mmCIF file with all atom_site columns, C-alpha atoms in Angstrom:
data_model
loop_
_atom_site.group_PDB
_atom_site.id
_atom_site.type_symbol
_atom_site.label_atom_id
_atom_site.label_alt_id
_atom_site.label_comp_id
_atom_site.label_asym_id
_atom_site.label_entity_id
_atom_site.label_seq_id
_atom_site.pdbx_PDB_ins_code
_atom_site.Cartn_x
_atom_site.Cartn_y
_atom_site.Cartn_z
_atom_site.occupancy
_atom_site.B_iso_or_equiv
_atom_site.pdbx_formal_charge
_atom_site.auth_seq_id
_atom_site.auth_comp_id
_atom_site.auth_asym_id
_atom_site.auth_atom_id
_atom_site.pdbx_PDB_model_num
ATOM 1  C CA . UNK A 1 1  ? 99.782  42.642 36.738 1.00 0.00 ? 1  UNK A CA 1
ATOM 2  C CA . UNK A 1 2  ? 103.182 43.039 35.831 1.00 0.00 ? 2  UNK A CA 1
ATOM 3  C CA . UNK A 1 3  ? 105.951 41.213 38.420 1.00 0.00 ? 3  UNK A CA 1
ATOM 4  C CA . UNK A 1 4  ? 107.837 43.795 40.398 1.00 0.00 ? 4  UNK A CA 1
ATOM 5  C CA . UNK A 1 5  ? 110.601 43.638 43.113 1.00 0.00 ? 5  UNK A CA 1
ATOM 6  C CA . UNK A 1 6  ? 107.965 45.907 45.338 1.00 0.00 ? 6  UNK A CA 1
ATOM 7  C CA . UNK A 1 7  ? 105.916 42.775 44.823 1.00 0.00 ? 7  UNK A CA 1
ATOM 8  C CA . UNK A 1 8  ? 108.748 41.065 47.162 1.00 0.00 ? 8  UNK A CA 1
ATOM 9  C CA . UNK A 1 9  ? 109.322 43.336 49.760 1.00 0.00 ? 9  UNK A CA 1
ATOM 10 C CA . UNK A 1 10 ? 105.555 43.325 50.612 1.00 0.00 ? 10 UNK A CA 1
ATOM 11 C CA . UNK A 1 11 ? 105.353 39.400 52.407 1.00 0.00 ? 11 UNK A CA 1
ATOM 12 C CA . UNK A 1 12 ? 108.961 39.927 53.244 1.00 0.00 ? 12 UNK A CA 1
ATOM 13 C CA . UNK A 1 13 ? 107.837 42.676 55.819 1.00 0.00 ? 13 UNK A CA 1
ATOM 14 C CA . UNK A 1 14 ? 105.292 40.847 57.329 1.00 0.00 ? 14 UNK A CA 1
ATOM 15 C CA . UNK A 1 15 ? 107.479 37.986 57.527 1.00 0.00 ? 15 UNK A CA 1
ATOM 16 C CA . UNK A 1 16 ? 110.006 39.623 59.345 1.00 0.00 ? 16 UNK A CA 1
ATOM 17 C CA . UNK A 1 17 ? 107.077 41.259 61.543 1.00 0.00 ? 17 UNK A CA 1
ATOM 18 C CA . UNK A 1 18 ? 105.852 38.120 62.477 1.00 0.00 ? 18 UNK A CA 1
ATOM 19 C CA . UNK A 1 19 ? 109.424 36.914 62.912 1.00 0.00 ? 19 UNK A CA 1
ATOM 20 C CA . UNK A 1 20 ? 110.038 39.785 65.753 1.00 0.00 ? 20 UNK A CA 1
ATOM 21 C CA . UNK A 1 21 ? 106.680 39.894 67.294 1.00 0.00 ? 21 UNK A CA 1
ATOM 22 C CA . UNK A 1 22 ? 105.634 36.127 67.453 1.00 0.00 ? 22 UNK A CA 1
ATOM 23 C CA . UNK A 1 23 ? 102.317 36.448 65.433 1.00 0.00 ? 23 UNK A CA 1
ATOM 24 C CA . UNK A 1 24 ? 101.375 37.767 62.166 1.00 0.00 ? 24 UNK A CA 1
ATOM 25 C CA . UNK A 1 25 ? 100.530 41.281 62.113 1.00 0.00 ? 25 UNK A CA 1
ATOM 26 C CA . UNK A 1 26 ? 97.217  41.111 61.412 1.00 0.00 ? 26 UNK A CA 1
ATOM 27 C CA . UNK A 1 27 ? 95.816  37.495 62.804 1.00 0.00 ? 27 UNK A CA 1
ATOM 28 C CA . UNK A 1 28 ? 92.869  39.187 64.006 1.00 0.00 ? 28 UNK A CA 1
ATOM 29 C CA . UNK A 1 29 ? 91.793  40.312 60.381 1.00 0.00 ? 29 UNK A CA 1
ATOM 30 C CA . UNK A 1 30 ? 93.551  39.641 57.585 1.00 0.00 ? 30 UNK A CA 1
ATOM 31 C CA . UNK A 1 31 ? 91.298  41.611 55.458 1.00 0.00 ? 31 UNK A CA 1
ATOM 32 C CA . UNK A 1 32 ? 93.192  44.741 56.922 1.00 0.00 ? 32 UNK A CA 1
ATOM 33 C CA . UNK A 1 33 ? 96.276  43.684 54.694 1.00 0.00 ? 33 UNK A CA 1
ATOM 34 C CA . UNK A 1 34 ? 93.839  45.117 51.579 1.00 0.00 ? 34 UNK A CA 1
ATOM 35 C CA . UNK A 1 35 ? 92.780  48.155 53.412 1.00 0.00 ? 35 UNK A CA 1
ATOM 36 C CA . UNK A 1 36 ? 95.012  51.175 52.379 1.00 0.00 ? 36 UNK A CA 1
ATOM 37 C CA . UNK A 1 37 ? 94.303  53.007 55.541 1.00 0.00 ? 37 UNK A CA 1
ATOM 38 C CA . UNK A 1 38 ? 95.363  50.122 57.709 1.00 0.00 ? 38 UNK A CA 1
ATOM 39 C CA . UNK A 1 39 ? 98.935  50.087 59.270 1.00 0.00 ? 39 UNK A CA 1
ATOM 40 C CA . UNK A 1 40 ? 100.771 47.451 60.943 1.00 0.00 ? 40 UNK A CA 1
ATOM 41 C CA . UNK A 1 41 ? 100.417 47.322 64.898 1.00 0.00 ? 41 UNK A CA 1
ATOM 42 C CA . UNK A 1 42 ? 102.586 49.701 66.930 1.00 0.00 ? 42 UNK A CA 1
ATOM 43 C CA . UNK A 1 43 ? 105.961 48.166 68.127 1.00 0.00 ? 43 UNK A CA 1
ATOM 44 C CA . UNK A 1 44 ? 107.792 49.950 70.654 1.00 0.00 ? 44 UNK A CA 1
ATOM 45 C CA . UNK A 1 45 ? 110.957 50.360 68.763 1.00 0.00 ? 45 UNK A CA 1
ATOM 46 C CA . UNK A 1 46 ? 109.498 53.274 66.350 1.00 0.00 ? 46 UNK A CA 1
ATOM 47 C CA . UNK A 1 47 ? 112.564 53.221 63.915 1.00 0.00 ? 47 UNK A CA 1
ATOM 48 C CA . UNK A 1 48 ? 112.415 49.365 63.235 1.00 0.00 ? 48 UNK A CA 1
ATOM 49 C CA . UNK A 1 49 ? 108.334 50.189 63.302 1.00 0.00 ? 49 UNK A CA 1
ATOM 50 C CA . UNK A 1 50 ? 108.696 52.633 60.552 1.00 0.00 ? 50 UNK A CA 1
ATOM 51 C CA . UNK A 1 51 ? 110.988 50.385 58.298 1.00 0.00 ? 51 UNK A CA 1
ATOM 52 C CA . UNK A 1 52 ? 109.115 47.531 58.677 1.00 0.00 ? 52 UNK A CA 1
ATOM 53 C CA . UNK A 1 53 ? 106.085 50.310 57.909 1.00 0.00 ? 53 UNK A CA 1
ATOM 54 C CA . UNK A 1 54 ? 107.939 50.638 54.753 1.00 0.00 ? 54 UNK A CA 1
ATOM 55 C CA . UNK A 1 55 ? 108.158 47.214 53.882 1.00 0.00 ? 55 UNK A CA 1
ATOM 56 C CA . UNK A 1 56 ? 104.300 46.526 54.199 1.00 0.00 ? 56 UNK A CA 1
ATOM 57 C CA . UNK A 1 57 ? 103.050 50.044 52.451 1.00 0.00 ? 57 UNK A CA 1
ATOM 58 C CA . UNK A 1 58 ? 99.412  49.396 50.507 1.00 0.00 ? 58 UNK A CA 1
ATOM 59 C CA . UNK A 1 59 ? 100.999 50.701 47.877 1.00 0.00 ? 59 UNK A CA 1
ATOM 60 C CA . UNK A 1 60 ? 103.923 49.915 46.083 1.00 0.00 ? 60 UNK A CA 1
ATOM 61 C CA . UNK A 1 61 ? 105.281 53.432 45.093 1.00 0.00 ? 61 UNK A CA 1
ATOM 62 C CA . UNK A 1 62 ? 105.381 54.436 48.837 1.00 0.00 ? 62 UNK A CA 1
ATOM 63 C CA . UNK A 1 63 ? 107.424 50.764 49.352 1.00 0.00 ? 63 UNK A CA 1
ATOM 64 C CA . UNK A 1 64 ? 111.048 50.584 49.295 1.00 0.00 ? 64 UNK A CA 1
ATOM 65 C CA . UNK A 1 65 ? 111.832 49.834 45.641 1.00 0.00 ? 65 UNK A CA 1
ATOM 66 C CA . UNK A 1 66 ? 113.741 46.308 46.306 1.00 0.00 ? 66 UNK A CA 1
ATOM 67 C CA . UNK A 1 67 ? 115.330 44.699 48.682 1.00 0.00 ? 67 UNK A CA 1
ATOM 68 C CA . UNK A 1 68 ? 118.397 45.580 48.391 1.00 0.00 ? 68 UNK A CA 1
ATOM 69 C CA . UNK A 1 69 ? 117.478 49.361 49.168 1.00 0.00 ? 69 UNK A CA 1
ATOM 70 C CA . UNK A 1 70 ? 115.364 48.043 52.308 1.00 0.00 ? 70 UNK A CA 1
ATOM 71 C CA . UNK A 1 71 ? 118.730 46.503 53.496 1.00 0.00 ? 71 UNK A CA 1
ATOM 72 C CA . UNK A 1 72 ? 121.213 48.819 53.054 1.00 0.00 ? 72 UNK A CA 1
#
């Protein structure tokens, strides 16, 4: 397909996940990253869970539209 800056914010979120947490969000099964109904593990800070939620959406219409919009 067609390059898109959703295509970046995608591996940037589970970067920064795995940044925060110490492991990548899904090391159990990585298969789970192509499962729309899958959602990253819990963290206890729900706000920084939901924008890093965001970030990692199976879809890229319900992503933040770029980076710059995910930072602001």
């Amino acid at each position: 397909g067609k390059a898109h800056p959703t295509m970046d914010v995608f591996p940037a979120g589970l970067i920064f996940y795995q940044m925060l947490v110490g492991k990548h969000p899904f090391e159990q099964n990585r298969e789970l990253m192509l499962d729309s109904r899958c959602s990253l593990p819990p963290l206890d800070d729900e706000k920084l869970h939901q924008w890093l939620q965001t970030l990692t959406e199976y879809e890229s219409k319900d992503r933040f539209p770029d980076a710059q919009v995910a930072l602001s």
